Amino acid sequence: THTRRLKMNYKKIIKDGIVNNNPVLVQLIGLCSVLAVSINIQNAIAMGLAVIFVTTLSNLTISLIRKVVPSKIRIPIYIVVIATFVTLVDMFLNAYVPAVYASLGLFIPLIVVNCLILARAESFASKNTIFPSIVDGFSNGFGYLVAIVILAFFRELIGSGKLLGYTVLPGFNPMKLFAMPPGAFIILGLMIFALNAFKQRKEA
């Protein structure tokens, strides 16, 4: 039936955004902020929530205006839409959580040029109706959040022996490498390997 088909489509969109086509672990996009911000869980959660907010509302808006946007100028218009929501996030963090805002630095404004958000706008929201676009935007943003938080968990734990700023491994000698960019690449590579191994085992 039509209802069952819709449920299956939504399930596929959600699964693709979080697992099968995860923006960080499969598509390998938006890695600049992922590697830079994942130094601790607090920053990772803040960045992940910001990306969810922008992807979801950008997809919603672009889906609404898709039929009236001239194809020749669609990309600049999409960027303006994305930049509007990024500005709202930037102002909110600056006003209500200045410590997090200071930690994230320039990476909040750089969400505007995050390939993940523009890719979802161009490949999905511009071709689909409102509700699937909302689900797609949220799912891809959530997939980004999951990946960056897991990466931050291991980096903070191994690199400092702490989680959320609290010491959880007393007496542990931190491996400073994992608090630096090379450590982020190593853990991200292991995460990609683990996801691919899981998918292959499931298919088998």
GROMACS .gro file of C-alpha atoms in nm:
model
  204
    1THR     CA    1   0.000   0.000   0.000
    2HIS     CA    2   0.093   0.368  -0.026
    3THR     CA    3   0.134   0.400   0.352
    4ARG     CA    4   0.363   0.099   0.373
    5ARG     CA    5   0.568   0.231   0.083
    6LEU     CA    6   0.607   0.567   0.258
    7LYS     CA    7   0.722   0.397   0.580
    8MET     CA    8   0.976   0.190   0.388
    9ASN     CA    9   1.105   0.501   0.211
   10TYR     CA   10   1.143   0.691   0.538
   11LYS     CA   11   1.317   0.392   0.696
   12LYS     CA   12   1.562   0.379   0.404
   13ILE     CA   13   1.627   0.755   0.425
   14ILE     CA   14   1.701   0.729   0.799
   15LYS     CA   15   1.920   0.421   0.763
   16ASP     CA   16   2.114   0.575   0.474
   17GLY     CA   17   2.179   0.899   0.663
   18ILE     CA   18   2.297   0.730   0.982
   19VAL     CA   19   2.466   0.410   0.863
   20ASN     CA   20   2.471   0.311   0.495
   21ASN     CA   21   2.563   0.654   0.359
   22ASN     CA   22   2.696   0.820   0.673
   23PRO     CA   23   2.836   1.161   0.570
   24VAL     CA   24   3.154   1.121   0.774
   25LEU     CA   25   3.230   0.748   0.767
   26VAL     CA   26   3.110   0.665   0.415
   27GLN     CA   27   3.095   0.986   0.211
   28LEU     CA   28   3.399   1.134   0.391
   29ILE     CA   29   3.266   1.490   0.369
   30GLY     CA   30   3.275   1.764   0.630
   31LEU     CA   31   3.596   1.618   0.771
   32CYS     CA   32   3.758   1.954   0.842
   33SER     CA   33   3.526   2.032   1.133
   34VAL     CA   34   3.509   1.667   1.240
   35LEU     CA   35   3.884   1.638   1.288
   36ALA     CA   36   3.930   1.983   1.441
   37VAL     CA   37   3.636   1.993   1.683
   38SER     CA   38   3.641   1.632   1.808
   39ILE     CA   39   3.905   1.707   2.071
   40ASN     CA   40   3.637   1.654   2.339
   41ILE     CA   41   3.278   1.533   2.366
   42GLN     CA   42   3.131   1.871   2.464
   43ASN     CA   43   3.254   2.039   2.147
   44ALA     CA   44   3.149   1.741   1.936
   45ILE     CA   45   2.792   1.745   2.069
   46ALA     CA   46   2.762   2.121   2.015
   47MET     CA   47   2.888   2.096   1.658
   48GLY     CA   48   2.670   1.793   1.586
   49LEU     CA   49   2.355   1.965   1.712
   50ALA     CA   50   2.441   2.274   1.509
   51VAL     CA   51   2.476   2.063   1.194
   52ILE     CA   52   2.144   1.885   1.262
   53PHE     CA   53   1.969   2.221   1.302
   54VAL     CA   54   2.115   2.361   0.980
   55THR     CA   55   2.067   2.048   0.766
   56THR     CA   56   1.708   1.996   0.878
   57LEU     CA   57   1.590   2.355   0.834
   58SER     CA   58   1.790   2.408   0.514
   59ASN     CA   59   1.635   2.098   0.359
   60LEU     CA   60   1.289   2.212   0.471
   61THR     CA   61   1.332   2.561   0.323
   62ILE     CA   62   1.488   2.444  -0.004
   63SER     CA   63   1.215   2.186  -0.051
   64LEU     CA   64   0.956   2.463  -0.008
   65ILE     CA   65   1.116   2.695  -0.265
   66ARG     CA   66   1.250   2.435  -0.508
   67LYS     CA   67   0.986   2.501  -0.775
   68VAL     CA   68   1.038   2.877  -0.786
   69VAL     CA   69   1.420   2.886  -0.780
   70PRO     CA   70   1.576   2.935  -1.127
   71SER     CA   71   1.811   2.646  -1.196
   72LYS     CA   72   2.098   2.874  -1.304
   73ILE     CA   73   2.121   3.046  -0.965
   74ARG     CA   74   2.006   2.765  -0.739
   75ILE     CA   75   2.348   2.706  -0.575
   76PRO     CA   76   2.394   3.071  -0.461
   77ILE     CA   77   2.038   3.070  -0.328
   78TYR     CA   78   2.099   2.745  -0.140
   79ILE     CA   79   2.414   2.894   0.014
   80VAL     CA   80   2.218   3.202   0.128
   81VAL     CA   81   1.956   2.976   0.291
   82ILE     CA   82   2.224   2.770   0.466
   83ALA     CA   83   2.413   3.082   0.575
   84THR     CA   84   2.096   3.222   0.733
   85PHE     CA   85   2.053   2.922   0.960
   86VAL     CA   86   2.425   2.909   1.038
   87THR     CA   87   2.407   3.274   1.146
   88LEU     CA   88   2.119   3.191   1.382
   89VAL     CA   89   2.323   2.909   1.538
   90ASP     CA   90   2.627   3.134   1.565
   91MET     CA   91   2.429   3.408   1.741
   92PHE     CA   92   2.258   3.159   1.974
   93LEU     CA   93   2.584   2.999   2.087
   94ASN     CA   94   2.750   3.337   2.132
   95ALA     CA   95   2.461   3.461   2.346
   96TYR     CA   96   2.379   3.157   2.560
   97VAL     CA   97   2.687   2.929   2.566
   98PRO     CA   98   2.987   3.159   2.513
   99ALA     CA   99   3.235   2.899   2.641
  100VAL     CA  100   3.132   2.650   2.372
  101TYR     CA  101   3.120   2.930   2.116
  102ALA     CA  102   3.480   3.023   2.201
  103SER     CA  103   3.591   2.658   2.176
  104LEU     CA  104   3.434   2.604   1.836
  105GLY     CA  105   3.579   2.928   1.701
  106LEU     CA  106   3.559   2.966   1.324
  107PHE     CA  107   3.415   2.620   1.267
  108ILE     CA  108   3.056   2.735   1.324
  109PRO     CA  109   3.065   2.989   1.036
  110LEU     CA  110   3.240   2.725   0.822
  111ILE     CA  111   2.923   2.512   0.840
  112VAL     CA  112   2.808   2.729   0.549
  113VAL     CA  113   3.057   2.558   0.318
  114ASN     CA  114   3.019   2.211   0.470
  115CYS     CA  115   2.981   1.977   0.172
  116LEU     CA  116   2.731   1.764   0.364
  117ILE     CA  117   2.468   2.039   0.386
  118LEU     CA  118   2.502   2.165   0.031
  119ALA     CA  119   2.503   1.806  -0.098
  120ARG     CA  120   2.175   1.725   0.077
  121ALA     CA  121   2.022   2.048  -0.053
  122GLU     CA  122   2.128   1.979  -0.412
  123SER     CA  123   2.079   1.602  -0.432
  124PHE     CA  124   1.769   1.557  -0.216
  125ALA     CA  125   1.578   1.863  -0.093
  126SER     CA  126   1.571   2.027  -0.435
  127LYS     CA  127   1.400   1.717  -0.578
  128ASN     CA  128   1.168   1.601  -0.299
  129THR     CA  129   0.871   1.717  -0.094
  130ILE     CA  130   0.883   1.868   0.254
  131PHE     CA  131   0.858   1.570   0.489
  132PRO     CA  132   1.110   1.341   0.316
  133SER     CA  133   1.348   1.639   0.298
  134ILE     CA  134   1.312   1.704   0.671
  135VAL     CA  135   1.378   1.336   0.747
  136ASP     CA  136   1.678   1.332   0.513
  137GLY     CA  137   1.826   1.649   0.664
  138PHE     CA  138   1.778   1.529   1.021
  139SER     CA  139   1.911   1.179   0.947
  140ASN     CA  140   2.228   1.302   0.779
  141GLY     CA  141   2.284   1.558   1.055
  142PHE     CA  142   2.233   1.285   1.315
  143GLY     CA  143   2.475   1.057   1.128
  144TYR     CA  144   2.731   1.338   1.148
  145LEU     CA  145   2.660   1.380   1.522
  146VAL     CA  146   2.703   1.008   1.593
  147ALA     CA  147   3.034   0.991   1.406
  148ILE     CA  148   3.186   1.303   1.561
  149VAL     CA  149   3.077   1.211   1.917
  150ILE     CA  150   3.223   0.858   1.891
  151LEU     CA  151   3.547   1.004   1.755
  152ALA     CA  152   3.556   1.264   2.035
  153PHE     CA  153   3.485   0.995   2.297
  154PHE     CA  154   3.799   0.799   2.207
  155ARG     CA  155   4.014   1.106   2.150
  156GLU     CA  156   3.926   1.260   2.486
  157LEU     CA  157   3.953   0.930   2.672
  158ILE     CA  158   4.283   0.817   2.524
  159GLY     CA  159   4.433   1.162   2.481
  160SER     CA  160   4.359   1.292   2.831
  161GLY     CA  161   4.209   1.010   3.040
  162LYS     CA  162   3.897   1.224   3.082
  163LEU     CA  163   3.537   1.235   2.959
  164LEU     CA  164   3.341   1.562   2.961
  165GLY     CA  165   3.629   1.710   3.157
  166TYR     CA  166   3.614   1.452   3.440
  167THR     CA  167   3.898   1.207   3.503
  168VAL     CA  168   3.769   0.855   3.443
  169LEU     CA  169   4.101   0.673   3.419
  170PRO     CA  170   4.303   0.772   3.727
  171GLY     CA  171   4.668   0.678   3.692
  172PHE     CA  172   4.634   0.643   3.316
  173ASN     CA  173   4.919   0.794   3.116
  174PRO     CA  174   4.746   0.991   2.837
  175MET     CA  175   4.861   0.938   2.481
  176LYS     CA  176   4.892   1.297   2.365
  177LEU     CA  177   4.906   1.186   2.001
  178PHE     CA  178   4.530   1.127   2.007
  179ALA     CA  179   4.464   1.483   2.120
  180MET     CA  180   4.634   1.602   1.802
  181PRO     CA  181   4.523   1.578   1.434
  182PRO     CA  182   4.726   1.261   1.354
  183GLY     CA  183   4.543   1.079   1.636
  184ALA     CA  184   4.210   1.194   1.497
  185PHE     CA  185   4.300   1.046   1.157
  186ILE     CA  186   4.401   0.714   1.317
  187ILE     CA  187   4.077   0.677   1.515
  188LEU     CA  188   3.864   0.790   1.220
  189GLY     CA  189   4.035   0.530   1.001
  190LEU     CA  190   3.960   0.258   1.257
  191MET     CA  191   3.596   0.371   1.275
  192ILE     CA  192   3.564   0.350   0.896
  193PHE     CA  193   3.722   0.003   0.902
  194ALA     CA  194   3.482  -0.111   1.177
  195LEU     CA  195   3.175   0.016   0.989
  196ASN     CA  196   3.282  -0.152   0.665
  197ALA     CA  197   3.355  -0.478   0.847
  198PHE     CA  198   3.012  -0.464   1.014
  199LYS     CA  199   2.834  -0.401   0.683
  200GLN     CA  200   3.023  -0.681   0.506
  201ARG     CA  201   2.947  -0.926   0.786
  202LYS     CA  202   2.580  -0.830   0.779
  203GLU     CA  203   2.562  -0.877   0.401
  204ALA     CA  204   2.735  -1.214   0.429
   0.00000   0.00000   0.00000
